[in-house]
PDB file of C-alpha atoms in Angstrom:
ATOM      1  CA  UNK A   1      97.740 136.640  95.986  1.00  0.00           C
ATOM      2  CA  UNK A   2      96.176 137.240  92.783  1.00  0.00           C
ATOM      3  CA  UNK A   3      92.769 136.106  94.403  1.00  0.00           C
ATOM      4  CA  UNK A   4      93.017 138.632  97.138  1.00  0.00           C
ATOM      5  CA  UNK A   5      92.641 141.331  94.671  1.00  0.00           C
ATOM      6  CA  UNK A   6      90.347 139.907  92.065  1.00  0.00           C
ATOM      7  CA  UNK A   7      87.249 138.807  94.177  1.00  0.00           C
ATOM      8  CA  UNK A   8      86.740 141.562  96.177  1.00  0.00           C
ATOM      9  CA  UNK A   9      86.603 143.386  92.768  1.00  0.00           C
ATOM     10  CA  UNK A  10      84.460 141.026  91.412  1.00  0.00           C
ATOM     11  CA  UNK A  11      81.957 141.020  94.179  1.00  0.00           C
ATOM     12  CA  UNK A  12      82.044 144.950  93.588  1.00  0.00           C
ATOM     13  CA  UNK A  13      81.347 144.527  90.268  1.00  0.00           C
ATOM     14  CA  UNK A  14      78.948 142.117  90.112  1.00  0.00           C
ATOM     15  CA  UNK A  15      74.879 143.248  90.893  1.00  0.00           C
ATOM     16  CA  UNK A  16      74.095 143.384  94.774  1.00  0.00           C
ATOM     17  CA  UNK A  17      71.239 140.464  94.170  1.00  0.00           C
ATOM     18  CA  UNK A  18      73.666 138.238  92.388  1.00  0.00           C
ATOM     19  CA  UNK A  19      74.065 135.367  94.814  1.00  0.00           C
ATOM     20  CA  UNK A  20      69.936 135.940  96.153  1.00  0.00           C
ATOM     21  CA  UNK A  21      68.545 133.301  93.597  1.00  0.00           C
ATOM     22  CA  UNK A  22      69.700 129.454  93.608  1.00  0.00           C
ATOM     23  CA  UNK A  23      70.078 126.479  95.481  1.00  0.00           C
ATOM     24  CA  UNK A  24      71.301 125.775  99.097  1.00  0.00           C
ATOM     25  CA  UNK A  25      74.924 124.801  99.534  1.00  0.00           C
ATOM     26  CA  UNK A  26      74.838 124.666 103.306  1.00  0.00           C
ATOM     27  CA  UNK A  27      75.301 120.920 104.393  1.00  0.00           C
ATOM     28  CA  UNK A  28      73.652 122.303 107.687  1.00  0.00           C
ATOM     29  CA  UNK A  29      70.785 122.911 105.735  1.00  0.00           C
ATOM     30  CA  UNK A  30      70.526 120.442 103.572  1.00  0.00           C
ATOM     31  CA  UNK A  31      70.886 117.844 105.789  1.00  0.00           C
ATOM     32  CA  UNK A  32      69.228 118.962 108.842  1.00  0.00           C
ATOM     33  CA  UNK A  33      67.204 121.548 107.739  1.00  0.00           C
ATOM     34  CA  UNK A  34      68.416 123.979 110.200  1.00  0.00           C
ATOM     35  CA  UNK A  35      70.602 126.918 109.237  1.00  0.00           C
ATOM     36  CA  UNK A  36      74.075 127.022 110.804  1.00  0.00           C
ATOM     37  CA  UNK A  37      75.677 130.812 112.334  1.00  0.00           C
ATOM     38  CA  UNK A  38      77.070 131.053 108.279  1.00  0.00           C
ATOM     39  CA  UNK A  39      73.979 131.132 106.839  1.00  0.00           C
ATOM     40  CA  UNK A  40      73.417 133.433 104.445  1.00  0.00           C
ATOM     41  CA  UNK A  41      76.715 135.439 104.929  1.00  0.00           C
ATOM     42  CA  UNK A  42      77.605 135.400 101.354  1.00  0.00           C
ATOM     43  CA  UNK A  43      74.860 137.068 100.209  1.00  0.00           C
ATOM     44  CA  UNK A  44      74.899 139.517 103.578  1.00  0.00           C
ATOM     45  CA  UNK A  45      78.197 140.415 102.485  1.00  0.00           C
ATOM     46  CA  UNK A  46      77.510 140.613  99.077  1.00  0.00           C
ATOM     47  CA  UNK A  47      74.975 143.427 100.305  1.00  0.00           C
ATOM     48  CA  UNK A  48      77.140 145.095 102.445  1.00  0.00           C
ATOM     49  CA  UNK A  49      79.634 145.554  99.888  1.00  0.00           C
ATOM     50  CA  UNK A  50      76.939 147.457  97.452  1.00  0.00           C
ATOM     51  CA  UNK A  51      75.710 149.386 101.223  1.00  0.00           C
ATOM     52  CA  UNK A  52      72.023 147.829 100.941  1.00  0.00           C
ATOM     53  CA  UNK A  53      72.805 147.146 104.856  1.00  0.00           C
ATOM     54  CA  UNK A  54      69.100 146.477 105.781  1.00  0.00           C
ATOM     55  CA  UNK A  55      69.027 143.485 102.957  1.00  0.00           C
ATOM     56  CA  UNK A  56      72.764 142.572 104.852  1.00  0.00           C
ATOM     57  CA  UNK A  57      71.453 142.363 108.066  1.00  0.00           C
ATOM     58  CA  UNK A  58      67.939 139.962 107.486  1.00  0.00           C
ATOM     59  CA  UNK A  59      70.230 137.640 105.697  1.00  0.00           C
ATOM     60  CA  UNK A  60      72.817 137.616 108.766  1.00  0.00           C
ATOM     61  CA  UNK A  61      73.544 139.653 111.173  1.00  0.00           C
ATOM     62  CA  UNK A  62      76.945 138.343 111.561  1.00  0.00           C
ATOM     63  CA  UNK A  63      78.003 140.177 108.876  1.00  0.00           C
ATOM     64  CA  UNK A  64      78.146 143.558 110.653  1.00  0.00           C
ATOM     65  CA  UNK A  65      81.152 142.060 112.668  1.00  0.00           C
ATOM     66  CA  UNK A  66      82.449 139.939 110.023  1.00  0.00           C
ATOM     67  CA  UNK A  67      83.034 142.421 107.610  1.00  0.00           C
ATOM     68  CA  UNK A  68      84.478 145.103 109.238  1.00  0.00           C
ATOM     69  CA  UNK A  69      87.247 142.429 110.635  1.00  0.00           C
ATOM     70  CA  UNK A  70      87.707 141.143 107.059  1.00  0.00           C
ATOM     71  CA  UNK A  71      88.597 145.186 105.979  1.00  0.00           C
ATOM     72  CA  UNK A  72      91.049 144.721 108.210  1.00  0.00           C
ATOM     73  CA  UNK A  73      92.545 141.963 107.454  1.00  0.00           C
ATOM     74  CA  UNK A  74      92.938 143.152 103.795  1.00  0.00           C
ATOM     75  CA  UNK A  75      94.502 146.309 105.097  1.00  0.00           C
ATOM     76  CA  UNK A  76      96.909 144.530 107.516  1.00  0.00           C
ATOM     77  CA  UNK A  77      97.843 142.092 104.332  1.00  0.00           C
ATOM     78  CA  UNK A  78      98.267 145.119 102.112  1.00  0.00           C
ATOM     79  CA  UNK A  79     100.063 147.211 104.238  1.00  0.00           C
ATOM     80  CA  UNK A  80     102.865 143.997 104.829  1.00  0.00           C
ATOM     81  CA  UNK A  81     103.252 144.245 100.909  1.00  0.00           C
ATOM     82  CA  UNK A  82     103.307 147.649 100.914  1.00  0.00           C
ATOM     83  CA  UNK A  83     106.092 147.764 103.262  1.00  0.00           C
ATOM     84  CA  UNK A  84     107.865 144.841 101.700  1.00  0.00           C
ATOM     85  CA  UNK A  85     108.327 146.349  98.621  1.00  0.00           C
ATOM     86  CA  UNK A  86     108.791 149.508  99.794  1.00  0.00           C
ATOM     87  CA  UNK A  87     112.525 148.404 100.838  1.00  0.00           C
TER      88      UNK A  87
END
């Protein structure tokens, strides 16, 4: 739970560029040298999250749907525990 709240804030916190530089973790790409639909999507979201949305979208495009759907899925989540203590 702790998780949920720390790495958003971290990814807020850290510089937009901070996952641009260093090597490929994609097993798609590294073994068949072809990038997979998740390509890029950590960096694309790392983008999003500072609103450089043109840099977001040439790393994946993907990320204009994902992102929105992940907001609310936090929301959802906090608004259970919001409830739950609530009573």
């Amino acid at each position: 739970m702790c998780g949920m709240i720390v790495l958003p804030l971290w990814l807020l916190l850290s510089p937009a560029d901070y996952f641009d530089a260093g090597e490929e973790i994609c097993p798609s790409k590294l073994i068949f040298d072809t990038e997979c639909p998740g390509c890029g999507m950590t960096r694309a979201t790392q983008h999003m999250i500072h609103f450089n949305f043109y840099q977001a979208w040439e790393y994946n495009k993907l990320s204009f749907f994902i992102m929105p759907v992940l907001f609310l899925l936090y929301a959802n989540i906090f608004y259970k525990l919001y409830k739950k203590l609530k009573e």
